[in-house]
PDB file of C-alpha atoms in Angstrom:
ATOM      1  CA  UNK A   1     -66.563-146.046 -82.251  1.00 88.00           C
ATOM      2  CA  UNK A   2     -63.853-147.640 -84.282  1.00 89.00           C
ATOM      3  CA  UNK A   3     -61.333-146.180 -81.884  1.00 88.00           C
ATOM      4  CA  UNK A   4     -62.971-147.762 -78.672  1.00 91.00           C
ATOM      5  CA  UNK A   5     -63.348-150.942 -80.587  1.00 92.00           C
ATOM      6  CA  UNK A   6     -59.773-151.107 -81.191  1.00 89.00           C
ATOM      7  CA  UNK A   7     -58.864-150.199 -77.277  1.00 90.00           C
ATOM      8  CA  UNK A   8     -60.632-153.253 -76.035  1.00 93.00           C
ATOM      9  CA  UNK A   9     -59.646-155.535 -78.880  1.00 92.00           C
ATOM     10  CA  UNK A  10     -62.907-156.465 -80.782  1.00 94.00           C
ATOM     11  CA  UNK A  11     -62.031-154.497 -83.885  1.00 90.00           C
ATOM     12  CA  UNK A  12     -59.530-156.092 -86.309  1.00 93.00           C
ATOM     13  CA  UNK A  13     -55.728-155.027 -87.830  1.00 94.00           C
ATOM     14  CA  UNK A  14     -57.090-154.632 -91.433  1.00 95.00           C
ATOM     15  CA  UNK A  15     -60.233-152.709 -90.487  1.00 94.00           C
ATOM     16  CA  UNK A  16     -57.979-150.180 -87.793  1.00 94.00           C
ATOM     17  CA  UNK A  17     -55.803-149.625 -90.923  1.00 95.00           C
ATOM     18  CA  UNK A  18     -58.928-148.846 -93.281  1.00 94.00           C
ATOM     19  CA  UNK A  19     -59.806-146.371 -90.462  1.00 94.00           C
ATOM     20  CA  UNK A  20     -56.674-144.455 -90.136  1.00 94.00           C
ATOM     21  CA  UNK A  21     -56.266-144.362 -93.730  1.00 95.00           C
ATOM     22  CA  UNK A  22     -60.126-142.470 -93.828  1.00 94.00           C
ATOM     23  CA  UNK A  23     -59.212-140.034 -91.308  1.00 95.00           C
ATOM     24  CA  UNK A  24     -55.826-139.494 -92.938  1.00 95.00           C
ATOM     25  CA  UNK A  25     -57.419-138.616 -95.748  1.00 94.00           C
ATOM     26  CA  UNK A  26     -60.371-136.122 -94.451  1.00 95.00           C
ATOM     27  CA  UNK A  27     -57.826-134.547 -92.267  1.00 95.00           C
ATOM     28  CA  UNK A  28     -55.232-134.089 -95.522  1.00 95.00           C
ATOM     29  CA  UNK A  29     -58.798-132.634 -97.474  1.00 95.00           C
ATOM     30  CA  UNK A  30     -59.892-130.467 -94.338  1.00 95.00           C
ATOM     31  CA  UNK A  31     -56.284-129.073 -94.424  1.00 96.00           C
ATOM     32  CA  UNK A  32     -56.200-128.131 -98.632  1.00 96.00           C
ATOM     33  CA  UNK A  33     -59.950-126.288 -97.728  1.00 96.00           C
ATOM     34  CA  UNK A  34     -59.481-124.816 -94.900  1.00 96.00           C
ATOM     35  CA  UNK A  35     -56.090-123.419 -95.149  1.00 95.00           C
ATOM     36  CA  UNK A  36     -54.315-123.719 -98.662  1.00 96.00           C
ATOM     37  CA  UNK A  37     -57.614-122.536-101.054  1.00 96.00           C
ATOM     38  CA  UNK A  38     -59.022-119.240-100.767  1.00 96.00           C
ATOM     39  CA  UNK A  39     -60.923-117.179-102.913  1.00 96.00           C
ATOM     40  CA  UNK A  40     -62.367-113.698-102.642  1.00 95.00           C
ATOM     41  CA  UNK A  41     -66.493-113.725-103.927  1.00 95.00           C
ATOM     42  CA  UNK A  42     -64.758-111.223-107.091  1.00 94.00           C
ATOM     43  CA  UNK A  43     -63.192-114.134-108.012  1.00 95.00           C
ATOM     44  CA  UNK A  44     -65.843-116.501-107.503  1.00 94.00           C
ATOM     45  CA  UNK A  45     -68.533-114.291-109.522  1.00 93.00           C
ATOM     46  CA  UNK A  46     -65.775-114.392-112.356  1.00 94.00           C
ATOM     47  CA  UNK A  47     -66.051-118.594-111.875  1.00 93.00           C
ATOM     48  CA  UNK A  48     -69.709-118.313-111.857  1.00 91.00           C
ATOM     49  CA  UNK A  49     -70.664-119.311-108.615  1.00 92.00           C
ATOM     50  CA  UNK A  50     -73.045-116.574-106.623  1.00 90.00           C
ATOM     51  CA  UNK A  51     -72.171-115.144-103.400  1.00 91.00           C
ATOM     52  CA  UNK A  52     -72.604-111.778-101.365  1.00 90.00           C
ATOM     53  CA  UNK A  53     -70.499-109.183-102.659  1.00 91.00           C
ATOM     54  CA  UNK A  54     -69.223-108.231 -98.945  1.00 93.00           C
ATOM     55  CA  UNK A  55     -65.221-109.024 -99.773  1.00 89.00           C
ATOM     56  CA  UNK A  56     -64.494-111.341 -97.249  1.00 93.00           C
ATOM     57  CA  UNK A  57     -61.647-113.713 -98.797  1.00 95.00           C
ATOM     58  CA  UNK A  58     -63.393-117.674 -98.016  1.00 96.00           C
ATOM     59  CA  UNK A  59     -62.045-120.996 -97.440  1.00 96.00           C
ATOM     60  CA  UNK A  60     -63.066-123.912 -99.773  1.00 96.00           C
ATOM     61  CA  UNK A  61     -64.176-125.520 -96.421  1.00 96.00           C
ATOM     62  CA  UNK A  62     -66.393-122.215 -95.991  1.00 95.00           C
ATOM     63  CA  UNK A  63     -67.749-122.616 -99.165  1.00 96.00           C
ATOM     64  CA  UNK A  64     -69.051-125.794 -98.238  1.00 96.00           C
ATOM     65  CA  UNK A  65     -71.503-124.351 -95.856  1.00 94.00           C
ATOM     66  CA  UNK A  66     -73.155-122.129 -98.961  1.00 94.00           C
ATOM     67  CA  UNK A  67     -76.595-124.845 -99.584  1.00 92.00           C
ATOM     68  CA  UNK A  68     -75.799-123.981-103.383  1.00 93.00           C
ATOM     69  CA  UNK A  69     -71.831-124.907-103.416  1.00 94.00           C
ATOM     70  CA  UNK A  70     -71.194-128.520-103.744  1.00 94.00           C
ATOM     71  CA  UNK A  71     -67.534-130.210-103.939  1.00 95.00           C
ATOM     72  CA  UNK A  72     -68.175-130.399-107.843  1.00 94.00           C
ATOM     73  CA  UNK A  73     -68.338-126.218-107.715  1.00 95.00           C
ATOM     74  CA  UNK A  74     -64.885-126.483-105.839  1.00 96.00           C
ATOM     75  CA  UNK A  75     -63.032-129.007-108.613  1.00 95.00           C
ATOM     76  CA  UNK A  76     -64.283-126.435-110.894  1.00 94.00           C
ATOM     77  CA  UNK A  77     -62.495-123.305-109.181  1.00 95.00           C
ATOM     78  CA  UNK A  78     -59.802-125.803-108.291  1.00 96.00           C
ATOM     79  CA  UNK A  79     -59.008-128.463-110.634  1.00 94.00           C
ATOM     80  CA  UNK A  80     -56.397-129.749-108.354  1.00 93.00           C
ATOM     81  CA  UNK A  81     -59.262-131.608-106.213  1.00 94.00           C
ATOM     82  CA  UNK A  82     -60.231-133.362-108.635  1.00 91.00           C
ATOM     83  CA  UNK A  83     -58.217-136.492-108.193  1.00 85.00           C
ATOM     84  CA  UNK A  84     -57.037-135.769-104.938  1.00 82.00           C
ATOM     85  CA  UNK A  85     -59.342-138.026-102.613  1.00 84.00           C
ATOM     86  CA  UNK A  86     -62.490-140.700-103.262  1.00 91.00           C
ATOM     87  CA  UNK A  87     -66.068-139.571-103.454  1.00 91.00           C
ATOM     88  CA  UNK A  88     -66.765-141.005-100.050  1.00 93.00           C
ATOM     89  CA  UNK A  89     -64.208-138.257 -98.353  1.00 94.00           C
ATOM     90  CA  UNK A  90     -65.628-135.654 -99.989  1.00 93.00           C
ATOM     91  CA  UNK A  91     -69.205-136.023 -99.408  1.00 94.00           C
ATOM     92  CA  UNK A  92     -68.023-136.662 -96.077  1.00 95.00           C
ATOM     93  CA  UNK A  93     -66.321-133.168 -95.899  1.00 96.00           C
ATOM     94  CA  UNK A  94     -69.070-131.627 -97.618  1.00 95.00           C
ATOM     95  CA  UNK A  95     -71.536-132.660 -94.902  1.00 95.00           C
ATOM     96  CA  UNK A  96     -69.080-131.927 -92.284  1.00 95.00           C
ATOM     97  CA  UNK A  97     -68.638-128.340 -93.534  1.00 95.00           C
ATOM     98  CA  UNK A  98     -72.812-128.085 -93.795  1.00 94.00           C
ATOM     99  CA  UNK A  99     -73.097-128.781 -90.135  1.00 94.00           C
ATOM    100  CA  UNK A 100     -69.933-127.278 -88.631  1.00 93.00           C
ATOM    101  CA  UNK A 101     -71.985-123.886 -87.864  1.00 89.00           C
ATOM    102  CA  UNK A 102     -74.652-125.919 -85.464  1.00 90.00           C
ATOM    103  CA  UNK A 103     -72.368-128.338 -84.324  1.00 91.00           C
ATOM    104  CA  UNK A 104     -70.083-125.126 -83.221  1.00 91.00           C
ATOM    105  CA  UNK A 105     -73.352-123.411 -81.620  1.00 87.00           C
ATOM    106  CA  UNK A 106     -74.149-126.776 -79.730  1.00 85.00           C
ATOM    107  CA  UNK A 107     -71.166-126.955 -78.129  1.00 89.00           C
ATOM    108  CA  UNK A 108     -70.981-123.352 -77.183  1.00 87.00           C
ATOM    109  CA  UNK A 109     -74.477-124.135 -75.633  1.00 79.00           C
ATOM    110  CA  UNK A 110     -73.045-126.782 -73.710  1.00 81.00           C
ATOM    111  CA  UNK A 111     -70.254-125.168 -72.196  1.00 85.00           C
ATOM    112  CA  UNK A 112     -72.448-122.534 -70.656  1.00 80.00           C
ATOM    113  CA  UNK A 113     -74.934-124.889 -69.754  1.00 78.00           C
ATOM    114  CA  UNK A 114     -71.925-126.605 -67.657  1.00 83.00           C
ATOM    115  CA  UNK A 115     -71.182-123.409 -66.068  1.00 87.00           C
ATOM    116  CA  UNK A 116     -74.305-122.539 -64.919  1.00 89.00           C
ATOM    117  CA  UNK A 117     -75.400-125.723 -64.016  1.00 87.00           C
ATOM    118  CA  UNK A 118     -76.042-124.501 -60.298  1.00 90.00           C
ATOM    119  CA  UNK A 119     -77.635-121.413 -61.352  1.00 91.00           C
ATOM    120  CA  UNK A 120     -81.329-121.022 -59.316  1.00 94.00           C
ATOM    121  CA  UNK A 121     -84.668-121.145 -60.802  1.00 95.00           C
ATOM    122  CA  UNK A 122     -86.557-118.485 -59.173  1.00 94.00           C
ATOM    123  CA  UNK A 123     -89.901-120.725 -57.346  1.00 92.00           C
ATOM    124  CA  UNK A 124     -92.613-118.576 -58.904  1.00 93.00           C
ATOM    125  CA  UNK A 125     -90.980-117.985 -62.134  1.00 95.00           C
ATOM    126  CA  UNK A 126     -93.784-117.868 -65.150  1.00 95.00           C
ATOM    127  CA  UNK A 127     -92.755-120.420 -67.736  1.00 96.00           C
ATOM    128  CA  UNK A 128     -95.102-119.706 -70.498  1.00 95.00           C
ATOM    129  CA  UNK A 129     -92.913-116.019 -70.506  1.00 94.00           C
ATOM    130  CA  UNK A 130     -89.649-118.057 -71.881  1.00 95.00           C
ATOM    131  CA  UNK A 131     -89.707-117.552 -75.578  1.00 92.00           C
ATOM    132  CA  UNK A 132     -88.856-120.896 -77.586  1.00 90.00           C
ATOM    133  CA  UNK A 133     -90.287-123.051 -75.133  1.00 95.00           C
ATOM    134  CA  UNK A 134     -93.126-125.548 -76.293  1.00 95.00           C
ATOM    135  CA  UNK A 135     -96.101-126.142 -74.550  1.00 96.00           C
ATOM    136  CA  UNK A 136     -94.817-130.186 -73.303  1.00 96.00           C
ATOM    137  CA  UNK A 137     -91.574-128.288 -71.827  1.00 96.00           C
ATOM    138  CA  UNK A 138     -93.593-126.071 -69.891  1.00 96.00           C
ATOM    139  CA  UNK A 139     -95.677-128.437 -68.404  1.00 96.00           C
ATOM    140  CA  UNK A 140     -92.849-130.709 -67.452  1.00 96.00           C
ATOM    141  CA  UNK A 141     -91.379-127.922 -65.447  1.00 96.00           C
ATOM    142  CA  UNK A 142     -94.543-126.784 -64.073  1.00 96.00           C
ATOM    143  CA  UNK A 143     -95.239-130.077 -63.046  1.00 95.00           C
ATOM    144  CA  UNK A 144     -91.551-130.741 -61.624  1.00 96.00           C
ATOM    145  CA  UNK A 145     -90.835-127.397 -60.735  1.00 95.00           C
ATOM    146  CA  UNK A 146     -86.889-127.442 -60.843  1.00 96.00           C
ATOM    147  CA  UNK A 147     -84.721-125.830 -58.598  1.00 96.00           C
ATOM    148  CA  UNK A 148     -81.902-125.938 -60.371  1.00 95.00           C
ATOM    149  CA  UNK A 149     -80.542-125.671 -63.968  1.00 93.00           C
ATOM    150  CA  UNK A 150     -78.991-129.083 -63.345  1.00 92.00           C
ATOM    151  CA  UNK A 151     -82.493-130.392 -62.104  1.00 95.00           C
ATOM    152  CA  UNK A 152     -84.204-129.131 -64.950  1.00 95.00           C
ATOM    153  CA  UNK A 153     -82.014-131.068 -66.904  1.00 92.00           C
ATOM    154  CA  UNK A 154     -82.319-134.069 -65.367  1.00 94.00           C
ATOM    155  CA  UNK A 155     -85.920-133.817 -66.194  1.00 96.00           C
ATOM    156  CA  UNK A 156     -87.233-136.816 -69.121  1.00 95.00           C
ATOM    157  CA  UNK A 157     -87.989-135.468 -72.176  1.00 94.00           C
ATOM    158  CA  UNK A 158     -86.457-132.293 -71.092  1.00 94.00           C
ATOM    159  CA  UNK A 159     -84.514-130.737 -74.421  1.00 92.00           C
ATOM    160  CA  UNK A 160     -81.014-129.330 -74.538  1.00 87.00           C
ATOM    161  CA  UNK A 161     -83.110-125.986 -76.696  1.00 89.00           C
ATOM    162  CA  UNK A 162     -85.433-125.707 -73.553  1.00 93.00           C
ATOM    163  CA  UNK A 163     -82.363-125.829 -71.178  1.00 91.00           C
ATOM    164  CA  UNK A 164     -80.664-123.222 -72.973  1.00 87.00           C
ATOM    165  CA  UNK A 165     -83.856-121.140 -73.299  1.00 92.00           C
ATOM    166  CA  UNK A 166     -84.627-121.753 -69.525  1.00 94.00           C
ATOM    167  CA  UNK A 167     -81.056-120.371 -69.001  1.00 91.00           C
ATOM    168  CA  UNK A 168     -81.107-117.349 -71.025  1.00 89.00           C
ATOM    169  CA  UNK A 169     -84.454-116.272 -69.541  1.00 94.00           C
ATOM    170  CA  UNK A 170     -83.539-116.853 -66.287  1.00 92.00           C
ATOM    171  CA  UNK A 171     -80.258-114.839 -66.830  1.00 88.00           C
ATOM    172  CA  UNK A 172     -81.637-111.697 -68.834  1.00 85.00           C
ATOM    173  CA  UNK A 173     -81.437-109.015 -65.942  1.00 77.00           C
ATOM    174  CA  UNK A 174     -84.553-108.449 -64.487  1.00 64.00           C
ATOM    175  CA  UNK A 175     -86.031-105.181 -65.948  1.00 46.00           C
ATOM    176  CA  UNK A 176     -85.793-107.087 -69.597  1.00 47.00           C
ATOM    177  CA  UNK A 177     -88.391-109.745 -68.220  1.00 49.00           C
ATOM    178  CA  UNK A 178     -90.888-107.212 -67.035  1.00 50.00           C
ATOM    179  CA  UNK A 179     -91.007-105.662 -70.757  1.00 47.00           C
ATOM    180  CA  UNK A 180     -91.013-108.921 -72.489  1.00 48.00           C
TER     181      UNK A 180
END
Protein backbone atom coordinates (compact mmCIF):
# COMPACT_ATOMS: atom_id res chain seq x y z
CA UNK A 1 0.00 0.00 0.00
CA UNK A 2 2.99 2.20 0.47
CA UNK A 3 3.31 2.40 -3.28
CA UNK A 4 -0.37 3.69 -3.86
CA UNK A 5 0.13 6.01 -0.97
CA UNK A 6 2.98 7.56 -2.60
CA UNK A 7 1.02 7.85 -6.21
CA UNK A 8 -1.63 10.04 -4.73
CA UNK A 9 0.62 11.96 -2.39
CA UNK A 10 -0.45 11.06 1.23
CA UNK A 11 2.70 9.12 2.02
CA UNK A 12 5.82 11.16 2.88
CA UNK A 13 9.70 11.56 1.24
CA UNK A 14 11.37 9.98 4.35
CA UNK A 15 8.90 7.11 4.74
CA UNK A 16 9.02 6.31 0.49
CA UNK A 17 12.82 6.17 1.12
CA UNK A 18 12.48 3.73 4.26
CA UNK A 19 10.35 1.67 1.80
CA UNK A 20 12.63 1.36 -1.09
CA UNK A 21 15.45 0.80 1.10
CA UNK A 22 13.22 -2.54 2.65
CA UNK A 23 12.53 -3.85 -0.65
CA UNK A 24 16.10 -3.19 -1.76
CA UNK A 25 17.14 -5.15 0.74
CA UNK A 26 14.66 -8.38 0.54
CA UNK A 27 15.17 -8.31 -3.13
CA UNK A 28 19.32 -8.20 -2.62
CA UNK A 29 18.52 -11.36 0.22
CA UNK A 30 15.96 -13.18 -2.21
CA UNK A 31 18.76 -12.90 -4.87
CA UNK A 32 21.95 -14.46 -2.42
CA UNK A 33 19.08 -17.52 -1.61
CA UNK A 34 17.68 -18.12 -4.45
CA UNK A 35 20.45 -17.97 -6.88
CA UNK A 36 24.08 -17.58 -5.38
CA UNK A 37 23.71 -20.46 -2.29
CA UNK A 38 23.15 -23.93 -3.05
CA UNK A 39 23.74 -26.96 -1.32
CA UNK A 40 23.20 -30.61 -2.12
CA UNK A 41 21.27 -32.57 1.21
CA UNK A 42 25.15 -34.63 1.30
CA UNK A 43 26.33 -31.54 2.24
CA UNK A 44 23.71 -30.48 4.45
CA UNK A 45 23.70 -33.95 6.50
CA UNK A 46 27.56 -33.20 6.86
CA UNK A 47 26.26 -29.50 8.47
CA UNK A 48 23.79 -31.30 10.50
CA UNK A 49 20.67 -30.23 9.25
CA UNK A 50 18.14 -33.31 8.13
CA UNK A 51 16.74 -33.62 4.79
CA UNK A 52 15.63 -36.43 2.23
CA UNK A 53 18.47 -38.07 0.78
CA UNK A 54 16.91 -37.70 -2.93
CA UNK A 55 20.09 -35.45 -4.39
CA UNK A 56 18.39 -32.63 -5.57
CA UNK A 57 20.99 -29.60 -5.19
CA UNK A 58 18.51 -26.68 -3.02
CA UNK A 59 18.42 -23.06 -2.81
CA UNK A 60 18.81 -21.32 0.63
CA UNK A 61 15.40 -19.76 -0.34
CA UNK A 62 14.19 -23.56 -0.72
CA UNK A 63 15.41 -24.35 2.43
CA UNK A 64 13.28 -21.92 3.90
CA UNK A 65 10.19 -23.81 3.10
CA UNK A 66 11.65 -27.04 5.28
CA UNK A 67 9.22 -26.20 8.88
CA UNK A 68 12.60 -27.32 10.66
CA UNK A 69 15.17 -24.82 8.73
CA UNK A 70 15.17 -21.40 10.11
CA UNK A 71 17.51 -18.39 8.80
CA UNK A 72 19.78 -19.20 11.94
CA UNK A 73 20.35 -22.95 10.18
CA UNK A 74 21.36 -20.91 6.96
CA UNK A 75 24.11 -18.39 8.84
CA UNK A 76 25.33 -21.62 10.06
CA UNK A 77 25.93 -23.32 6.51
CA UNK A 78 26.70 -19.80 5.36
CA UNK A 79 28.40 -17.53 7.63
CA UNK A 80 28.35 -14.87 5.06
CA UNK A 81 24.53 -14.05 6.07
CA UNK A 82 25.24 -13.34 9.05
CA UNK A 83 25.74 -9.63 8.88
CA UNK A 84 24.39 -9.18 5.63
CA UNK A 85 20.76 -7.74 6.35
CA UNK A 86 18.56 -6.82 9.79
CA UNK A 87 16.45 -9.37 11.55
CA UNK A 88 13.31 -7.78 10.23
CA UNK A 89 14.38 -8.82 6.39
CA UNK A 90 15.04 -12.03 7.26
CA UNK A 91 12.10 -13.12 9.12
CA UNK A 92 10.45 -11.45 6.40
CA UNK A 93 12.14 -13.79 3.80
CA UNK A 94 11.75 -16.64 5.95
CA UNK A 95 7.96 -16.28 5.98
CA UNK A 96 7.94 -15.41 2.42
CA UNK A 97 9.78 -18.63 1.50
CA UNK A 98 7.15 -20.68 4.04
CA UNK A 99 4.25 -19.52 1.98
CA UNK A 100 5.64 -19.24 -1.56
CA UNK A 101 4.32 -22.98 -2.30
CA UNK A 102 0.43 -21.87 -1.52
CA UNK A 103 0.75 -18.55 -2.63
CA UNK A 104 2.14 -20.23 -6.10
CA UNK A 105 -0.92 -22.85 -5.99
CA UNK A 106 -3.42 -19.86 -5.40
CA UNK A 107 -2.53 -18.15 -8.19
CA UNK A 108 -2.40 -21.09 -10.47
CA UNK A 109 -6.03 -21.60 -9.14
CA UNK A 110 -6.89 -18.30 -10.19
CA UNK A 111 -5.74 -18.27 -13.56
CA UNK A 112 -7.84 -21.26 -14.44
CA UNK A 113 -10.62 -20.06 -12.59
CA UNK A 114 -10.35 -16.88 -15.09
CA UNK A 115 -10.36 -19.12 -17.97
CA UNK A 116 -13.15 -21.01 -17.28
CA UNK A 117 -15.13 -18.48 -15.91
CA UNK A 118 -17.96 -19.17 -18.61
CA UNK A 119 -17.74 -22.77 -18.25
CA UNK A 120 -21.63 -24.32 -17.63
CA UNK A 121 -22.90 -25.90 -14.59
CA UNK A 122 -24.85 -28.76 -15.72
CA UNK A 123 -28.85 -27.86 -14.05
CA UNK A 124 -29.22 -31.20 -12.29
CA UNK A 125 -25.72 -31.62 -11.28
CA UNK A 126 -25.50 -33.46 -7.60
CA UNK A 127 -23.45 -31.22 -5.35
CA UNK A 128 -22.99 -33.35 -2.37
CA UNK A 129 -20.80 -35.70 -5.21
CA UNK A 130 -17.96 -32.75 -5.33
CA UNK A 131 -15.31 -33.90 -2.97
CA UNK A 132 -13.93 -30.93 -0.68
CA UNK A 133 -17.04 -29.18 -0.61
CA UNK A 134 -18.64 -28.38 2.92
CA UNK A 135 -22.01 -28.80 3.73
CA UNK A 136 -22.76 -24.44 3.82
CA UNK A 137 -21.22 -24.48 0.09
CA UNK A 138 -23.55 -26.96 -0.99
CA UNK A 139 -26.47 -25.47 0.22
CA UNK A 140 -25.62 -22.08 -1.14
CA UNK A 141 -25.50 -23.57 -4.57
CA UNK A 142 -28.43 -25.67 -4.12
CA UNK A 143 -30.24 -22.86 -3.03
CA UNK A 144 -28.83 -20.45 -5.90
CA UNK A 145 -28.34 -22.95 -8.35
CA UNK A 146 -25.57 -21.26 -10.59
CA UNK A 147 -25.36 -21.36 -14.09
CA UNK A 148 -22.20 -20.39 -14.49
CA UNK A 149 -18.68 -20.70 -12.93
CA UNK A 150 -18.69 -16.90 -12.83
CA UNK A 151 -22.21 -17.00 -11.07
CA UNK A 152 -21.15 -19.36 -8.63
CA UNK A 153 -18.63 -17.07 -7.76
CA UNK A 154 -20.47 -14.26 -7.37
CA UNK A 155 -22.32 -16.16 -4.78
CA UNK A 156 -21.72 -14.58 -0.73
CA UNK A 157 -19.84 -16.65 1.25
CA UNK A 158 -18.96 -18.63 -1.74
CA UNK A 159 -15.00 -19.78 -1.26
CA UNK A 160 -12.25 -19.57 -3.84
CA UNK A 161 -11.56 -23.81 -2.53
CA UNK A 162 -15.31 -24.48 -3.44
CA UNK A 163 -14.89 -22.64 -6.83
CA UNK A 164 -11.98 -24.56 -7.70
CA UNK A 165 -13.56 -27.82 -6.47
CA UNK A 166 -16.86 -26.92 -8.36
CA UNK A 167 -14.52 -26.53 -11.41
CA UNK A 168 -12.57 -29.60 -11.26
CA UNK A 169 -15.71 -31.71 -10.76
CA UNK A 170 -17.48 -30.22 -13.30
CA UNK A 171 -14.47 -30.71 -15.71
CA UNK A 172 -13.43 -34.44 -14.85
CA UNK A 173 -14.83 -36.22 -18.08
CA UNK A 174 -17.89 -37.78 -17.49
CA UNK A 175 -17.27 -41.57 -16.99
CA UNK A 176 -14.89 -40.44 -13.82
CA UNK A 177 -18.14 -38.93 -12.11
CA UNK A 178 -20.22 -42.02 -12.52
CA UNK A 179 -17.39 -44.12 -10.54
CA UNK A 180 -16.78 -41.55 -7.97
Amino acid sequence: LTLLGVDIGCVSEKRKELYLEKQKKLTELREVLQVKLQITPHELIKKGIEIKMDGQKRSGYDLLRFPHISFLDLQSIWPELIDFVDSETQEQIEIEARYAGYVERQKADIAIFRKDQTLQIPENLDYSKIGGLSNEMIAKFVEYKPKTLDAAGRIAGVTPAALVALLRYVKKPSKTKKQG
